[in-house]
């Protein structure tokens, strides 16, 4: 958290040259040149080394007047100069100060209020003495860590042990992952003992069966982190990841696991995925399948119901991923061996492009297991369609259905267009050619969506212009007609009476050609209750990098 530095400190530090330097290559104090002498830097580094040896948390200090955006610079400083797994860094520029906490132990020992009210207050207390200010900060760090070590049961003071030494001290009845970490960490005691025991065993069973850790954790607050950052760090620094071995600091990265984190202060939640879980739990699967299952329970404060729904959803998505394909926002679905893989990939890509350009999902579904394509498509829409506007084609051995869902799709795919679609797919559907049917359907859907609406103004203008330009030559020709011309609407004066006599008539059938196809065309704006607010899903999982360097997917929000 940023805080404005006192006017005196600003004035003092602005007097030094703007050149970031470090007197001791192995030290923990970095300043602009001239702020501290070499002897003062050695004394400060010796004190910092003493604290690290005593508590296992390395204290650092830097001042750089040449950097205005302090927070990102502090992260760069830590990456370049802080090798320890657990460290507390006080950084300053000419306007702000910032505390960076690296590692779970430092996060636990130095919450924001301790940093502000103890460490920063100690630093400010000393006047006109840069060395004394930094030493006062280090003494305050020592005091906090000594207090924590002397009273680890005090709920206002977090333990200094790294998570690998004390994996959150869960009760004995909580089941552990295959890596020996708790599957359930209910710090907020949202579950009864029996509920927690049953759930933790269920999470253990799922993780073992599908070789992917499944974890749930509840905390009181996020501190200075976002829900995403807290969940990623909780996962990494506590040594989770199926099949992975923690390093010396207890950190594992890019192993297999999914974590649901709840923070009760502002009702935040976050899902963090790692390793294989990034593949199994796509953005679409998390937000339209998994969250739809557990969030309704959490919003009603039914935490046992919500956590078990999360577990059930994880098991189902892991099963899909391990046995078939991950649950994702595909637009082309066909039974096994019914469609060539290259055709399916090409049509999925085309459907994705149409969705991005027009906001309409174009789906092709083939199944041999449904006798009623309409009923099957209704269920499909509920489970798979996320766009508010979509057109869907469902092909079965018993017929096919075309369904439009949403106002834009209905406006584009009129009854007239659907009849033309029938003509386009008939040569392929009649032969049972799934590849040809799907391609013809997708091509025609692209043609319909790319059609520009009729410009009524241009039509009227064209009509009036054509009439005007046609009237001029016709009027000219009419004026050239001579006298003796008269109007004869029936032209009967040219017919001789009794000059035409019919003596025989008959009807002859020259040939017969009948074509039949079984199909149902239905247009229904509410069919299946497709999800509103479509867009934003493009297949797979978006990822980011955590503070430990691990790659994570997932999603966060409020409940």
C-alpha positions in Angstrom: 0.0 0.0 0.0 1.3 3.4 -0.9 1.8 6.1 1.7 3.1 9.7 1.4 6.5 10.2 2.9 7.1 13.0 5.3 8.2 16.3 3.9 11.4 16.1 5.8 12.4 12.8 4.3 11.6 14.0 0.8 13.8 17.0 1.2 16.6 15.0 2.7 16.7 12.3 0.1 16.3 14.7 -2.9 19.6 16.2 -2.0 21.6 13.1 -3.1 22.6 12.3 -6.7 20.1 10.2 -8.7 22.2 7.1 -9.2 21.0 3.8 -7.8 23.9 1.9 -6.3 24.8 -0.9 -3.9 28.0 -0.7 -1.9 28.1 -4.4 -1.0 27.5 -6.9 -3.7 26.0 -9.3 -1.1 24.1 -6.8 0.9 20.5 -6.0 1.6 20.5 -2.2 1.5 20.4 -0.3 -1.8 20.4 3.5 -2.1 21.2 6.4 -4.3 24.9 7.1 -4.1 25.8 9.4 -1.2 23.0 8.7 1.1 25.1 6.2 3.2 28.8 5.8 3.6 30.4 2.4 3.0 30.8 1.9 6.8 27.1 2.6 7.4 26.1 0.2 4.7 28.3 -2.6 6.2 26.7 -2.0 9.6 23.2 -2.2 8.2 23.9 -5.3 6.2 25.4 -7.0 9.2 22.2 -6.3 11.2 20.1 -7.6 8.3 22.1 -10.8 8.1 21.7 -11.3 11.8 17.9 -11.1 11.5 17.8 -13.5 8.6 19.9 -16.0 10.5 17.7 -15.7 13.6 14.2 -15.8 11.9 14.6 -17.1 8.3 13.0 -14.0 6.9 15.4 -11.7 5.0 14.9 -7.9 5.6 15.7 -5.5 2.7 15.7 -1.8 2.1 16.0 0.3 -1.0 15.7 4.0 -1.9 15.6 5.1 -5.6 14.6 8.7 -6.3 14.7 8.1 -10.0 11.6 5.8 -10.1 8.1 7.4 -9.9 6.0 4.2 -10.2 7.1 2.4 -7.0 5.1 -0.8 -6.9 6.2 -2.3 -10.3 9.7 -1.2 -9.5 9.6 -3.0 -6.2 8.7 -6.2 -8.0 11.6 -5.8 -10.4 13.9 -5.1 -7.4 12.8 -8.3 -5.7 13.3 -10.4 -8.9 16.8 -9.0 -9.3 18.1 -8.7 -5.7 16.0 -10.9 -3.4 16.9 -14.6 -3.8 15.5 -15.7 -0.4 12.1 -17.5 -0.4 10.8 -15.3 2.5 11.7 -11.6 2.7 10.3 -8.3 3.8 11.3 -5.3 1.7 10.8 -1.6 2.5 11.2 0.5 -0.7 11.0 4.3 -1.0 11.2 6.9 -3.7 10.9 10.7 -3.3 7.1 10.5 -2.8 6.0 7.1 -1.6 6.9 4.0 0.4 5.9 0.4 -0.2 6.3 -2.9 1.6 6.8 -6.0 -0.5 6.4 -9.3 1.2 7.8 -12.3 -0.5 6.8 -15.8 0.6 4.0 -17.2 2.8 6.0 -16.7 6.1 6.6 -13.0 5.4 3.0 -12.5 4.4 1.8 -14.2 7.6 4.2 -12.3 9.9 3.8 -8.8 8.4 0.2 -8.0 7.6 -0.5 -4.5 6.3 -1.4 -3.0 9.7 1.9 -4.3 11.2 3.9 -2.8 8.3 2.3 0.6 8.6 1.9 0.9 12.3 5.1 -0.8 13.5 7.7 -0.9 10.8 7.0 2.4 9.0 6.4 4.2 12.3 9.8 3.1 13.6 11.4 4.3 10.4 9.8 7.7 10.7 10.6 8.2 14.3 14.3 8.8 13.7 15.1 12.3 12.3 18.1 13.6 10.3 19.8 10.2 10.3 19.4 7.9 7.2 21.4 5.1 8.8 19.4 5.4 12.1 16.1 5.3 10.2 17.0 2.0 8.4 18.4 0.4 11.6 15.1 1.5 13.4 13.2 -0.3 10.7 15.3 -3.4 11.1 14.9 -3.3 14.9 11.1 -3.2 14.4 11.3 -6.2 12.1 13.3 -8.1 14.8 10.7 -7.1 17.4 7.7 -8.3 15.4 9.4 -11.7 14.7 10.4 -12.1 18.3 6.9 -11.4 19.4 5.5 -13.9 16.9 8.0 -16.6 18.0 7.2 -16.0 21.7 3.4 -16.1 21.2 2.5 -18.3 18.1 -1.0 -19.0 19.4 -2.0 -15.3 19.5 -4.6 -15.0 16.7 -3.5 -11.5 16.0 0.0 -12.7 15.2 0.6 -15.1 12.3 3.1 -17.9 12.7 6.5 -17.4 11.1 7.0 -21.1 10.1 7.0 -21.6 6.4 4.1 -23.7 5.1 6.3 -26.7 4.4 7.2 -26.9 8.1 3.6 -26.6 9.3 1.1 -27.2 6.6 -1.5 -25.0 8.1 -2.0 -27.2 11.2 -5.3 -28.8 10.1 -7.1 -31.2 12.4 -6.1 -34.9 12.2 -9.4 -35.9 10.6 -8.7 -33.9 7.5 -7.6 -36.1 4.6 -4.3 -35.2 2.9 -3.4 -35.1 -0.8 -1.0 -37.7 -2.2 1.7 -35.1 -1.6 0.9 -34.9 2.1 -0.9 -31.5 2.1 -4.5 -30.9 3.5 -7.3 -31.2 0.9 -9.4 -28.8 3.0 -8.1 -25.8 5.0 -11.2 -24.3 6.6 -9.7 -21.4 8.6 -13.1 -19.7 8.9 -14.7 -22.9 10.3 -17.6 -22.7 7.8 -18.2 -26.5 8.1 -18.9 -28.8 11.0 -16.3 -31.4 11.9 -18.3 -34.2 10.3 -18.9 -32.1 7.2 -15.2 -31.2 6.9 -14.1 -34.8 7.4 -16.5 -36.2 4.7 -15.6 -33.4 2.2 -11.8 -33.7 2.7 -12.0 -37.5 2.0 -14.1 -36.8 -1.1 -11.5 -34.3 -2.4 -8.7 -36.8 -1.7 -10.5 -39.6 -3.6 -11.0 -37.3 -6.7 -7.4 -36.1 -6.6 -6.1 -39.7 -6.4 -8.5 -41.1 -9.1 -7.7 -38.4 -11.6 -4.1 -37.6 -10.6 -4.8 -34.0 -9.9 -5.0 -32.2 -6.5 -8.4 -30.8 -5.6 -8.2 -28.3 -2.7 -10.6 -26.0 -0.9 -9.4 -23.2 1.5 -11.2 -20.5 3.4 -9.5 -17.4 4.9 -10.7 -14.2 6.7 -9.2 -11.7 4.3 -6.8 -11.2 1.3 -4.6 -8.6 2.9 -3.0 -6.5 0.1 -3.5 -9.2 -2.6 -6.1 -9.8 -5.1 -8.1 -13.0 -4.8 -6.3 -14.4 -7.8 -2.8 -13.6 -6.3 -3.8 -15.0 -2.9 -5.1 -18.3 -4.5 -2.0 -18.7 -6.7 0.4 -18.1 -3.8 -1.6 -20.3 -1.4 -1.3 -23.1 -3.9 2.4 -22.7 -4.7 3.9 -21.7 -1.3 2.0 -24.5 0.5 3.6 -27.1 -1.7 0.5 -28.4 -3.6 0.6 -29.9 -7.1 -0.1 -33.6 -7.7 3.1 -35.5 -8.1 5.4 -32.6 -7.6 8.2 -32.3 -5.0 8.5 -29.0 -3.1 11.8 -27.2 -3.3 13.8 -26.1 -0.2 11.4 -23.2 0.3 8.3 -25.4 0.1 7.4 -24.0 -3.4 6.2 -26.2 -6.2 5.3 -24.8 -9.6 3.4 -26.2 -12.6 2.3 -29.5 -11.0 -1.3 -30.7 -11.3 -4.1 -29.2 -9.2 -7.1 -27.0 -8.7 -7.8 -24.8 -5.7 -11.0 -23.0 -4.6 -10.3 -20.1 -2.3 -12.9 -18.2 -0.3 -12.2 -14.9 1.5 -15.0 -14.0 3.8 -14.2 -10.3 4.5 -15.6 -9.1 1.1 -17.0 -12.4 -0.1 -14.3 -13.0 -2.7 -13.6 -16.3 -4.4 -10.9 -17.5 -6.7 -10.2 -20.7 -8.6 -6.5 -21.4 -9.4 -5.4 -24.1 -11.7 -2.0 -25.5 -12.4 -0.4 -28.1 -14.6 -2.8 -30.6 -16.1 -5.7 -28.8 -14.4 -5.2 -25.8 -16.8 -6.0 -28.2 -19.6 -8.9 -30.0 -17.9 -10.5 -26.8 -16.5 -10.9 -24.4 -19.4 -12.1 -20.9 -19.0 -15.4 -22.0 -20.5 -15.6 -25.1 -18.2 -14.9 -23.0 -15.1 -17.3 -20.1 -15.7 -20.2 -21.9 -17.4 -20.1 -25.3 -15.8 -18.2 -25.4 -12.5 -19.2 -21.9 -11.1 -22.9 -22.5 -12.2 -22.9 -25.5 -9.8 -21.4 -24.1 -6.6 -21.9 -20.4 -6.6 -25.7 -20.5 -6.0 -25.1 -22.4 -2.7 -22.4 -20.0 -1.6 -24.7 -17.0 -2.2 -27.2 -18.6 0.1 -24.4 -19.3 2.7 -24.8 -23.1 2.2 -21.1 -23.7 2.3 -21.3 -27.5 2.7 -23.6 -27.7 -0.3 -21.4 -25.3 -2.3 -18.1 -27.2 -1.6 -19.6 -30.6 -2.4 -21.1 -29.1 -5.7 -17.5 -27.9 -6.5 -16.1 -31.3 -5.8 -18.8 -33.0 -8.0 -18.1 -30.5 -10.8 -14.3 -31.1 -10.5 -14.8 -34.8 -10.8 -17.0 -34.5 -13.8 -14.7 -32.1 -15.7 -11.7 -34.3 -14.8 -13.5 -37.4 -16.1 -14.3 -35.6 -19.4 -10.8 -34.5 -19.8 -9.2 -37.8 -19.0 -11.6 -40.0 -20.9 -12.5 -37.8 -23.9 -11.8 -34.1 -24.3 -11.9 -31.2 -21.9 -15.3 -29.4 -21.6 -14.9 -26.3 -23.8 -16.8 -23.9 -26.0 -16.6 -26.0 -29.2 -19.2 -25.3 -31.9 -19.0 -28.6 -33.8 -19.9 -31.8 -32.0 -20.1 -35.2 -33.7 -20.0 -38.8 -32.5 -16.9 -40.8 -32.4 -15.5 -41.4 -36.0 -18.6 -39.6 -37.5 -16.5 -36.7 -38.8 -13.0 -36.2 -39.9 -10.8 -34.4 -37.4 -9.5 -32.0 -40.0 -13.1 -31.0 -41.0 -14.2 -30.6 -37.4 -11.2 -28.4 -36.6 -11.8 -26.2 -39.8 -15.5 -25.8 -39.0 -14.8 -25.0 -35.4 -12.4 -22.3 -36.5 -15.0 -20.9 -38.9 -17.7 -20.9 -36.2 -15.4 -19.1 -33.8 -14.7 -16.4 -36.4 -18.4 -16.0 -37.1 -19.1 -15.6 -33.4 -16.4 -12.9 -33.1 -17.6 -11.0 -36.2 -21.4 -11.3 -35.7 -22.0 -12.2 -32.1 -24.0 -15.3 -33.2 -23.0 -18.8 -32.2 -23.2 -21.3 -35.1 -23.4 -24.9 -33.8 -23.5 -28.2 -35.6 -24.4 -31.3 -33.5 -24.5 -34.9 -34.7 -25.6 -37.8 -32.6 -26.7 -41.4 -33.3 -28.2 -41.8 -29.8 -31.3 -39.5 -30.1 -34.6 -40.5 -31.7 -36.0 -36.9 -31.1 -33.5 -34.3 -32.4 -35.6 -31.5 -31.0 -35.5 -32.7 -27.4 -31.9 -33.6 -27.7 -31.1 -30.1 -29.0 -33.0 -28.5 -26.1 -30.8 -30.3 -23.6 -27.7 -29.5 -25.6 -28.5 -25.8 -25.5 -28.8 -25.8 -21.7 -25.4 -27.5 -21.3 -23.3 -26.1 -24.0 -24.5 -22.8 -25.5 -23.2 -19.6 -23.9 -24.1 -17.0 -26.5 -27.3 -15.1 -26.2 -27.8 -15.5 -30.0 -27.2 -18.8 -31.7 -28.3 -21.0 -34.6 -28.0 -24.7 -34.1 -28.3 -27.7 -36.5 -28.8 -31.1 -34.9 -28.5 -34.2 -37.2 -29.6 -37.7 -36.2 -30.5 -40.8 -38.1 -34.2 -39.9 -37.6 -34.1 -36.4 -38.9 -32.6 -33.0 -38.2 -33.6 -29.9 -36.4 -32.6 -26.3 -36.9 -33.1 -24.0 -33.9 -32.6 -20.2 -33.6 -32.0 -18.8 -30.2 -32.1 -15.0 -29.6 -33.4 -12.0 -31.5 -30.4 -11.5 -33.9 -30.4 -15.1 -35.0 -34.1 -15.1 -35.6 -33.9 -12.0 -37.6 -31.1 -13.4 -39.8 -32.4 -17.0 -40.2 -35.9 -16.4 -41.4 -38.3 -19.2 -42.6 -37.2 -18.3 -46.2 -33.5 -18.8 -45.3 -34.2 -22.0 -43.5 -35.9 -23.4 -46.6 -32.8 -22.5 -48.6 -30.7 -24.2 -46.0 -32.8 -27.3 -46.5 -31.9 -27.3 -50.2 -28.2 -26.7 -49.5 -27.8 -29.7 -47.1 -30.2 -32.2 -48.8 -27.7 -33.8 -51.2 -25.4 -34.6 -48.2 -27.9 -35.4 -45.5 -29.7 -37.8 -47.8 -26.5 -39.9 -48.1 -25.7 -39.7 -44.4 -22.6 -37.6 -45.2 -21.8 -35.9 -41.9 -18.8 -34.1 -43.2 -20.7 -32.7 -46.2 -23.8 -31.8 -44.2 -21.8 -29.9 -41.6 -19.7 -28.1 -44.2 -22.8 -27.1 -46.3 -24.6 -25.9 -43.1 -21.7 -23.9 -41.9 -21.1 -22.3 -45.4 -24.7 -21.4 -45.7 -24.8 -19.9 -42.1 -21.7 -17.8 -43.1 -23.5 -16.6 -46.2 -26.6 -15.6 -44.2 -24.7 -13.8 -41.5 -22.6 -11.9 -44.0 -25.7 -10.6 -45.9 -26.2 -6.9 -45.5 -29.7 -5.7 -44.5 -31.8 -4.2 -47.2 -31.4 -0.4 -47.4 -35.0 0.9 -47.8 -33.9 4.4 -48.6 -31.7 3.2 -51.4 -34.6 1.0 -52.7 -37.0 3.9 -52.8 -34.4 6.2 -54.4 -33.7 3.5 -57.1 -37.4 3.1 -57.8 -38.0 6.8 -58.2 -34.9 7.2 -60.3 -35.8 4.3 -62.6 -39.4 5.6 -63.0 -38.1 9.1 -63.8 -35.5 8.0 -66.4 -38.1 5.6 -67.9 -40.8 8.2 -68.2 -38.7 10.6 -70.2 -38.1 8.4 -73.3 -41.6 6.9 -73.2 -43.2 10.3 -73.1 -41.1 11.3 -76.1 -42.2 8.3 -78.1 -45.9 8.9 -77.2 -45.6 12.5 -78.6 -44.5 11.0 -82.0 -47.7 9.0 -82.5 -49.9 10.3 -85.3 -53.7 10.8 -85.3 -56.1 7.9 -85.7 -54.5 6.0 -82.8 -57.1 4.9 -80.2 -57.0 2.7 -77.0 -58.3 -0.9 -77.3 -57.9 -2.8 -74.0 -59.3 -6.1 -75.2 -58.0 -6.1 -78.7 -61.1 -8.1 -79.8 -61.3 -6.2 -83.1 -58.5 -8.4 -84.4 -60.4 -11.7 -83.8 -62.5 -13.2 -86.6 -65.7 -14.7 -85.3 -65.8 -18.6 -85.3 -62.3 -18.7 -86.7 -60.9 -21.1 -83.9 -62.6 -24.5 -83.1 -61.1 -27.1 -80.6 -62.0 -30.7 -81.6 -59.9 -32.7 -79.1 -58.0 -32.2 -75.8 -56.1 -34.5 -73.3 -53.6 -34.5 -70.4 -50.4 -36.6 -70.7 -48.0 -37.3 -67.6 -44.5 -37.1 -69.1 -42.5 -37.9 -66.0 -42.4 -38.1 -62.2 -39.6 -37.1 -59.8 -40.3 -37.0 -56.0 -37.7 -36.1 -53.3 -38.3 -36.6 -49.6 -36.3 -35.8 -46.5 -37.3 -36.0 -42.8 -36.7 -32.7 -41.0 -38.1 -30.4 -38.5 -37.5 -26.6 -38.6 -38.3 -24.8 -35.4 -37.6 -21.2 -34.3 -37.6 -20.6 -30.6 -36.1 -17.6 -28.8 -36.3 -19.3 -25.4 -35.3 -22.8 -26.4 -33.3 -24.4 -23.7 -32.5 -21.2 -21.9 -29.2 -20.4 -23.5 -26.9 -18.3 -21.5 -27.0 -14.5 -22.1 -24.1 -12.2 -22.5 -22.2 -14.4 -24.9 -18.7 -13.8 -26.1 -15.4 -13.7 -24.3 -14.7 -17.5 -24.6 -12.2 -18.5 -27.3 -11.4 -22.1 -26.2 -8.8 -23.4 -23.8 -7.5 -21.6 -20.7 -6.0 -18.1 -20.3 -3.0 -18.2 -18.0 -0.8 -15.8 -16.0 2.4 -16.1 -13.9 2.3 -16.2 -10.1 4.8 -14.5 -7.7 6.6 -17.8 -7.5 7.0 -18.0 -11.3 4.4 -20.7 -11.7 1.9 -20.7 -14.6 -1.8 -20.6 -13.5 -5.2 -20.5 -15.0 -8.6 -19.9 -13.3 -11.1 -17.2 -12.5 -12.1 -15.0 -9.6 -15.1 -12.9 -8.5 -17.6 -12.3 -5.7 -20.1 -14.6 -4.2 
